[in-house]
mmCIF file with all atom_site columns, C-alpha atoms in Angstrom:
data_model
loop_
_atom_site.group_PDB
_atom_site.id
_atom_site.type_symbol
_atom_site.label_atom_id
_atom_site.label_alt_id
_atom_site.label_comp_id
_atom_site.label_asym_id
_atom_site.label_entity_id
_atom_site.label_seq_id
_atom_site.pdbx_PDB_ins_code
_atom_site.Cartn_x
_atom_site.Cartn_y
_atom_site.Cartn_z
_atom_site.occupancy
_atom_site.B_iso_or_equiv
_atom_site.pdbx_formal_charge
_atom_site.auth_seq_id
_atom_site.auth_comp_id
_atom_site.auth_asym_id
_atom_site.auth_atom_id
_atom_site.pdbx_PDB_model_num
ATOM 1   C CA . ALA A 1 1   ? 112.918 67.389 108.770 1.00 0.00 ? 623 ALA A CA 1
ATOM 2   C CA . GLY A 1 2   ? 111.436 70.006 106.497 1.00 0.00 ? 624 GLY A CA 1
ATOM 3   C CA . GLY A 1 3   ? 108.235 70.475 108.494 1.00 0.00 ? 625 GLY A CA 1
ATOM 4   C CA . THR A 1 4   ? 107.406 74.164 108.698 1.00 0.00 ? 626 THR A CA 1
ATOM 5   C CA . THR A 1 5   ? 103.778 73.751 109.747 1.00 0.00 ? 627 THR A CA 1
ATOM 6   C CA . ARG A 1 6   ? 102.111 71.324 112.143 1.00 0.00 ? 628 ARG A CA 1
ATOM 7   C CA . ALA A 1 7   ? 100.640 69.324 109.279 1.00 0.00 ? 629 ALA A CA 1
ATOM 8   C CA . ALA A 1 8   ? 104.001 69.191 107.462 1.00 0.00 ? 630 ALA A CA 1
ATOM 9   C CA . ALA A 1 9   ? 105.750 68.063 110.652 1.00 0.00 ? 631 ALA A CA 1
ATOM 10  C CA . ILE A 1 10  ? 103.224 65.236 111.149 1.00 0.00 ? 632 ILE A CA 1
ATOM 11  C CA . THR A 1 11  ? 103.582 64.175 107.518 1.00 0.00 ? 633 THR A CA 1
ATOM 12  C CA . SER A 1 12  ? 107.367 64.265 107.809 1.00 0.00 ? 634 SER A CA 1
ATOM 13  C CA . ALA A 1 13  ? 107.358 62.191 111.007 1.00 0.00 ? 635 ALA A CA 1
ATOM 14  C CA . ALA A 1 14  ? 105.042 59.616 109.443 1.00 0.00 ? 636 ALA A CA 1
ATOM 15  C CA . ALA A 1 15  ? 107.305 59.340 106.393 1.00 0.00 ? 637 ALA A CA 1
ATOM 16  C CA . GLN A 1 16  ? 110.490 58.846 108.434 1.00 0.00 ? 638 GLN A CA 1
ATOM 17  C CA . PHE A 1 17  ? 109.307 55.931 110.529 1.00 0.00 ? 639 PHE A CA 1
ATOM 18  C CA . TRP A 1 18  ? 107.798 52.475 110.045 1.00 0.00 ? 640 TRP A CA 1
ATOM 19  C CA . LYS A 1 19  ? 104.348 51.050 110.644 1.00 0.00 ? 641 LYS A CA 1
ATOM 20  C CA . GLY A 1 20  ? 103.522 50.792 114.341 1.00 0.00 ? 642 GLY A CA 1
ATOM 21  C CA . THR A 1 21  ? 105.525 53.893 115.248 1.00 0.00 ? 643 THR A CA 1
ATOM 22  C CA . VAL A 1 22  ? 103.817 56.160 117.776 1.00 0.00 ? 644 VAL A CA 1
ATOM 23  C CA . ILE A 1 23  ? 103.613 59.844 116.886 1.00 0.00 ? 645 ILE A CA 1
ATOM 24  C CA . LEU A 1 24  ? 102.859 61.966 119.965 1.00 0.00 ? 646 LEU A CA 1
ATOM 25  C CA . LEU A 1 25  ? 101.184 65.318 119.357 1.00 0.00 ? 647 LEU A CA 1
ATOM 26  C CA . GLU A 1 26  ? 101.671 67.540 122.380 1.00 0.00 ? 648 GLU A CA 1
ATOM 27  C CA . MET A 1 27  ? 99.835  70.436 120.810 1.00 0.00 ? 649 MET A CA 1
ATOM 28  C CA . GLN A 1 28  ? 96.464  72.170 120.919 1.00 0.00 ? 650 GLN A CA 1
ATOM 29  C CA . THR A 1 29  ? 94.778  74.993 119.059 1.00 0.00 ? 651 THR A CA 1
ATOM 30  C CA . GLY A 1 30  ? 92.230  77.687 119.758 1.00 0.00 ? 652 GLY A CA 1
ATOM 31  C CA . ALA A 1 31  ? 88.610  76.761 119.141 1.00 0.00 ? 653 ALA A CA 1
ATOM 32  C CA . GLY A 1 32  ? 87.794  80.261 117.915 1.00 0.00 ? 654 GLY A CA 1
ATOM 33  C CA . PHE A 1 33  ? 84.567  80.413 119.924 1.00 0.00 ? 655 PHE A CA 1
ATOM 34  C CA . ASP A 1 34  ? 83.367  79.970 123.529 1.00 0.00 ? 656 ASP A CA 1
ATOM 35  C CA . CYS A 1 35  ? 83.430  76.179 123.773 1.00 0.00 ? 657 CYS A CA 1
ATOM 36  C CA . ASN A 1 36  ? 83.350  75.982 127.577 1.00 0.00 ? 658 ASN A CA 1
ATOM 37  C CA . GLY A 1 37  ? 80.467  78.271 128.479 1.00 0.00 ? 659 GLY A CA 1
ATOM 38  C CA . SER A 1 38  ? 82.647  80.916 130.122 1.00 0.00 ? 660 SER A CA 1
ATOM 39  C CA . GLY A 1 39  ? 80.837  83.675 128.264 1.00 0.00 ? 661 GLY A CA 1
ATOM 40  C CA . ALA A 1 40  ? 83.973  84.817 126.453 1.00 0.00 ? 662 ALA A CA 1
ATOM 41  C CA . THR A 1 41  ? 86.294  83.619 123.746 1.00 0.00 ? 663 THR A CA 1
ATOM 42  C CA . ASP A 1 42  ? 89.618  83.596 125.517 1.00 0.00 ? 664 ASP A CA 1
ATOM 43  C CA . GLY A 1 43  ? 92.789  81.563 126.063 1.00 0.00 ? 665 GLY A CA 1
ATOM 44  C CA . ASP A 1 44  ? 90.760  78.821 127.781 1.00 0.00 ? 666 ASP A CA 1
ATOM 45  C CA . ASP A 1 45  ? 88.918  77.807 124.596 1.00 0.00 ? 667 ASP A CA 1
ATOM 46  C CA . LEU A 1 46  ? 91.397  75.163 123.457 1.00 0.00 ? 668 LEU A CA 1
ATOM 47  C CA . ALA A 1 47  ? 90.787  72.104 121.294 1.00 0.00 ? 669 ALA A CA 1
ATOM 48  C CA . PRO A 1 48  ? 92.867  69.266 119.869 1.00 0.00 ? 670 PRO A CA 1
ATOM 49  C CA . ALA A 1 49  ? 95.269  70.321 117.115 1.00 0.00 ? 671 ALA A CA 1
ATOM 50  C CA . GLU A 1 50  ? 93.166  68.343 114.626 1.00 0.00 ? 672 GLU A CA 1
ATOM 51  C CA . TRP A 1 51  ? 90.508  71.066 114.822 1.00 0.00 ? 673 TRP A CA 1
ATOM 52  C CA . ASP A 1 52  ? 92.756  72.510 112.093 1.00 0.00 ? 674 ASP A CA 1
ATOM 53  C CA . THR A 1 53  ? 91.681  70.637 108.932 1.00 0.00 ? 675 THR A CA 1
ATOM 54  C CA . ALA A 1 54  ? 95.248  70.337 107.588 1.00 0.00 ? 676 ALA A CA 1
ATOM 55  C CA . VAL A 1 55  ? 96.383  68.710 110.851 1.00 0.00 ? 677 VAL A CA 1
ATOM 56  C CA . LYS A 1 56  ? 93.388  66.355 110.846 1.00 0.00 ? 678 LYS A CA 1
ATOM 57  C CA . ASP A 1 57  ? 94.139  65.322 107.265 1.00 0.00 ? 679 ASP A CA 1
ATOM 58  C CA . ALA A 1 58  ? 97.824  64.692 108.101 1.00 0.00 ? 680 ALA A CA 1
ATOM 59  C CA . VAL A 1 59  ? 96.842  62.613 111.141 1.00 0.00 ? 681 VAL A CA 1
ATOM 60  C CA . ARG A 1 60  ? 94.293  60.653 109.115 1.00 0.00 ? 682 ARG A CA 1
ATOM 61  C CA . THR A 1 61  ? 96.946  59.877 106.467 1.00 0.00 ? 683 THR A CA 1
ATOM 62  C CA . ALA A 1 62  ? 99.518  58.853 109.098 1.00 0.00 ? 684 ALA A CA 1
ATOM 63  C CA . VAL A 1 63  ? 97.018  56.505 110.770 1.00 0.00 ? 685 VAL A CA 1
ATOM 64  C CA . ALA A 1 64  ? 95.925  55.058 107.422 1.00 0.00 ? 686 ALA A CA 1
ATOM 65  C CA . ASN A 1 65  ? 99.587  54.258 106.759 1.00 0.00 ? 687 ASN A CA 1
ATOM 66  C CA . GLY A 1 66  ? 99.980  52.317 109.991 1.00 0.00 ? 688 GLY A CA 1
ATOM 67  C CA . ARG A 1 67  ? 101.286 54.985 112.366 1.00 0.00 ? 689 ARG A CA 1
ATOM 68  C CA . ILE A 1 68  ? 99.733  55.293 115.828 1.00 0.00 ? 690 ILE A CA 1
ATOM 69  C CA . VAL A 1 69  ? 98.914  58.904 116.657 1.00 0.00 ? 691 VAL A CA 1
ATOM 70  C CA . VAL A 1 70  ? 98.371  59.884 120.292 1.00 0.00 ? 692 VAL A CA 1
ATOM 71  C CA . ALA A 1 71  ? 97.212  63.474 120.640 1.00 0.00 ? 693 ALA A CA 1
ATOM 72  C CA . ALA A 1 72  ? 96.500  65.870 123.487 1.00 0.00 ? 694 ALA A CA 1
ATOM 73  C CA . ALA A 1 73  ? 92.820  66.763 123.782 1.00 0.00 ? 695 ALA A CA 1
ATOM 74  C CA . GLY A 1 74  ? 93.868  70.223 124.986 1.00 0.00 ? 696 GLY A CA 1
ATOM 75  C CA . ASN A 1 75  ? 93.766  72.311 128.128 1.00 0.00 ? 697 ASN A CA 1
ATOM 76  C CA . GLY A 1 76  ? 90.426  73.834 127.219 1.00 0.00 ? 698 GLY A CA 1
ATOM 77  C CA . VAL A 1 77  ? 89.059  74.334 130.755 1.00 0.00 ? 699 VAL A CA 1
ATOM 78  C CA . GLY A 1 78  ? 85.992  72.206 130.107 1.00 0.00 ? 700 GLY A CA 1
ATOM 79  C CA . CYS A 1 79  ? 85.851  72.922 126.377 1.00 0.00 ? 701 CYS A CA 1
ATOM 80  C CA . ASP A 1 80  ? 83.277  70.393 125.141 1.00 0.00 ? 702 ASP A CA 1
ATOM 81  C CA . LEU A 1 81  ? 84.133  68.743 121.819 1.00 0.00 ? 703 LEU A CA 1
ATOM 82  C CA . ALA A 1 82  ? 80.434  67.936 121.416 1.00 0.00 ? 704 ALA A CA 1
ATOM 83  C CA . HIS A 1 83  ? 79.646  71.694 121.303 1.00 0.00 ? 705 HIS A CA 1
ATOM 84  C CA . ALA A 1 84  ? 77.427  72.517 118.312 1.00 0.00 ? 706 ALA A CA 1
ATOM 85  C CA . SER A 1 85  ? 79.936  75.071 116.974 1.00 0.00 ? 707 SER A CA 1
ATOM 86  C CA . PHE A 1 86  ? 82.420  72.264 116.262 1.00 0.00 ? 708 PHE A CA 1
ATOM 87  C CA . ASN A 1 87  ? 79.919  71.151 113.565 1.00 0.00 ? 709 ASN A CA 1
ATOM 88  C CA . ASN A 1 88  ? 80.374  67.466 114.463 1.00 0.00 ? 710 ASN A CA 1
ATOM 89  C CA . ALA A 1 89  ? 84.113  67.623 113.682 1.00 0.00 ? 711 ALA A CA 1
ATOM 90  C CA . PHE A 1 90  ? 84.676  65.389 116.725 1.00 0.00 ? 712 PHE A CA 1
ATOM 91  C CA . SER A 1 91  ? 81.698  63.089 116.117 1.00 0.00 ? 713 SER A CA 1
ATOM 92  C CA . THR A 1 92  ? 81.985  59.560 117.487 1.00 0.00 ? 714 THR A CA 1
ATOM 93  C CA . THR A 1 93  ? 79.279  58.261 115.151 1.00 0.00 ? 715 THR A CA 1
ATOM 94  C CA . ASP A 1 94  ? 80.443  59.674 111.801 1.00 0.00 ? 716 ASP A CA 1
ATOM 95  C CA . PRO A 1 95  ? 83.450  57.695 110.515 1.00 0.00 ? 717 PRO A CA 1
ATOM 96  C CA . ALA A 1 96  ? 84.275  60.520 108.093 1.00 0.00 ? 718 ALA A CA 1
ATOM 97  C CA . GLN A 1 97  ? 85.068  62.752 111.088 1.00 0.00 ? 719 GLN A CA 1
ATOM 98  C CA . ASP A 1 98  ? 87.363  60.276 112.869 1.00 0.00 ? 720 ASP A CA 1
ATOM 99  C CA . SER A 1 99  ? 91.057  61.019 112.345 1.00 0.00 ? 721 SER A CA 1
ATOM 100 C CA . GLY A 1 100 ? 92.033  57.754 114.006 1.00 0.00 ? 722 GLY A CA 1
ATOM 101 C CA . ALA A 1 101 ? 94.133  59.495 116.650 1.00 0.00 ? 723 ALA A CA 1
ATOM 102 C CA . ILE A 1 102 ? 93.882  58.488 120.293 1.00 0.00 ? 724 ILE A CA 1
ATOM 103 C CA . LEU A 1 103 ? 92.816  61.699 122.088 1.00 0.00 ? 725 LEU A CA 1
ATOM 104 C CA . VAL A 1 104 ? 94.068  62.001 125.654 1.00 0.00 ? 726 VAL A CA 1
ATOM 105 C CA . GLY A 1 105 ? 92.635  64.437 128.188 1.00 0.00 ? 727 GLY A CA 1
ATOM 106 C CA . ALA A 1 106 ? 93.955  65.271 131.647 1.00 0.00 ? 728 ALA A CA 1
ATOM 107 C CA . GLY A 1 107 ? 92.560  63.109 134.437 1.00 0.00 ? 729 GLY A CA 1
ATOM 108 C CA . VAL A 1 108 ? 92.370  63.336 138.223 1.00 0.00 ? 730 VAL A CA 1
ATOM 109 C CA . PRO A 1 109 ? 94.881  60.968 139.878 1.00 0.00 ? 731 PRO A CA 1
ATOM 110 C CA . GLY A 1 110 ? 93.177  57.845 141.182 1.00 0.00 ? 732 GLY A CA 1
ATOM 111 C CA . THR A 1 111 ? 89.832  58.337 139.437 1.00 0.00 ? 733 THR A CA 1
ATOM 112 C CA . ARG A 1 112 ? 90.830  59.452 135.934 1.00 0.00 ? 734 ARG A CA 1
ATOM 113 C CA . ASP A 1 113 ? 87.785  61.746 135.897 1.00 0.00 ? 735 ASP A CA 1
ATOM 114 C CA . ALA A 1 114 ? 88.434  64.767 133.713 1.00 0.00 ? 736 ALA A CA 1
ATOM 115 C CA . GLU A 1 115 ? 90.511  67.495 135.343 1.00 0.00 ? 737 GLU A CA 1
ATOM 116 C CA . TRP A 1 116 ? 88.813  70.892 135.542 1.00 0.00 ? 738 TRP A CA 1
ATOM 117 C CA . PHE A 1 117 ? 91.262  72.321 133.006 1.00 0.00 ? 739 PHE A CA 1
ATOM 118 C CA . SER A 1 118 ? 90.946  69.565 130.401 1.00 0.00 ? 740 SER A CA 1
ATOM 119 C CA . THR A 1 119 ? 89.086  69.578 127.116 1.00 0.00 ? 741 THR A CA 1
ATOM 120 C CA . VAL A 1 120 ? 86.266  67.028 127.398 1.00 0.00 ? 742 VAL A CA 1
ATOM 121 C CA . GLY A 1 121 ? 83.680  65.215 125.312 1.00 0.00 ? 743 GLY A CA 1
ATOM 122 C CA . PRO A 1 122 ? 82.837  61.786 123.970 1.00 0.00 ? 744 PRO A CA 1
ATOM 123 C CA . ARG A 1 123 ? 85.671  61.956 121.405 1.00 0.00 ? 745 ARG A CA 1
ATOM 124 C CA . VAL A 1 124 ? 88.279  62.013 124.222 1.00 0.00 ? 746 VAL A CA 1
ATOM 125 C CA . ASP A 1 125 ? 89.404  58.382 124.402 1.00 0.00 ? 747 ASP A CA 1
ATOM 126 C CA . VAL A 1 126 ? 91.220  58.353 127.741 1.00 0.00 ? 748 VAL A CA 1
ATOM 127 C CA . GLN A 1 127 ? 92.083  60.585 130.686 1.00 0.00 ? 749 GLN A CA 1
ATOM 128 C CA . GLY A 1 128 ? 95.771  60.351 131.638 1.00 0.00 ? 750 GLY A CA 1
ATOM 129 C CA . GLN A 1 129 ? 97.013  61.657 134.984 1.00 0.00 ? 751 GLN A CA 1
ATOM 130 C CA . GLY A 1 130 ? 96.880  65.428 134.719 1.00 0.00 ? 752 GLY A CA 1
ATOM 131 C CA . SER A 1 131 ? 98.006  66.740 138.115 1.00 0.00 ? 753 SER A CA 1
ATOM 132 C CA . GLY A 1 132 ? 100.281 65.737 140.944 1.00 0.00 ? 754 GLY A CA 1
ATOM 133 C CA . ILE A 1 133 ? 103.086 65.120 138.452 1.00 0.00 ? 755 ILE A CA 1
ATOM 134 C CA . THR A 1 134 ? 106.634 65.980 139.429 1.00 0.00 ? 756 THR A CA 1
ATOM 135 C CA . THR A 1 135 ? 109.215 66.645 136.753 1.00 0.00 ? 757 THR A CA 1
ATOM 136 C CA . THR A 1 136 ? 112.649 68.183 136.635 1.00 0.00 ? 758 THR A CA 1
ATOM 137 C CA . GLY A 1 137 ? 111.306 70.966 134.423 1.00 0.00 ? 759 GLY A CA 1
ATOM 138 C CA . TYR A 1 138 ? 110.286 73.119 137.376 1.00 0.00 ? 760 TYR A CA 1
ATOM 139 C CA . GLY A 1 139 ? 113.720 73.375 138.954 1.00 0.00 ? 761 GLY A CA 1
#
């Protein structure tokens, strides 16, 4: 309701619901640099949406107000959130950098090791099943 940007949508969702509500962010954003060592900045350099400062601030506010935010780590084909060019934005040791969101990467069924196409790094909290999923969305 009224959200015209990602940050506004997160803020709006947090305002409409009560403490303990889960807000699921099925979104990612471009890193803007080669974060996976492919040698090129391309469509495979994807990071969590909170790489955008406005999104991170909206998530941080939602979490501080009792909302549970679960966010996609991204399909960054091995994009490493510990890469120096992220400037510690996904640090696990600096509380000022922690949005409070639960970051979920794609995991291999059975082992939950990171899928080859998932964004990775110590800031990723959990690997959910990322392949071998059947939905009705594919006809």
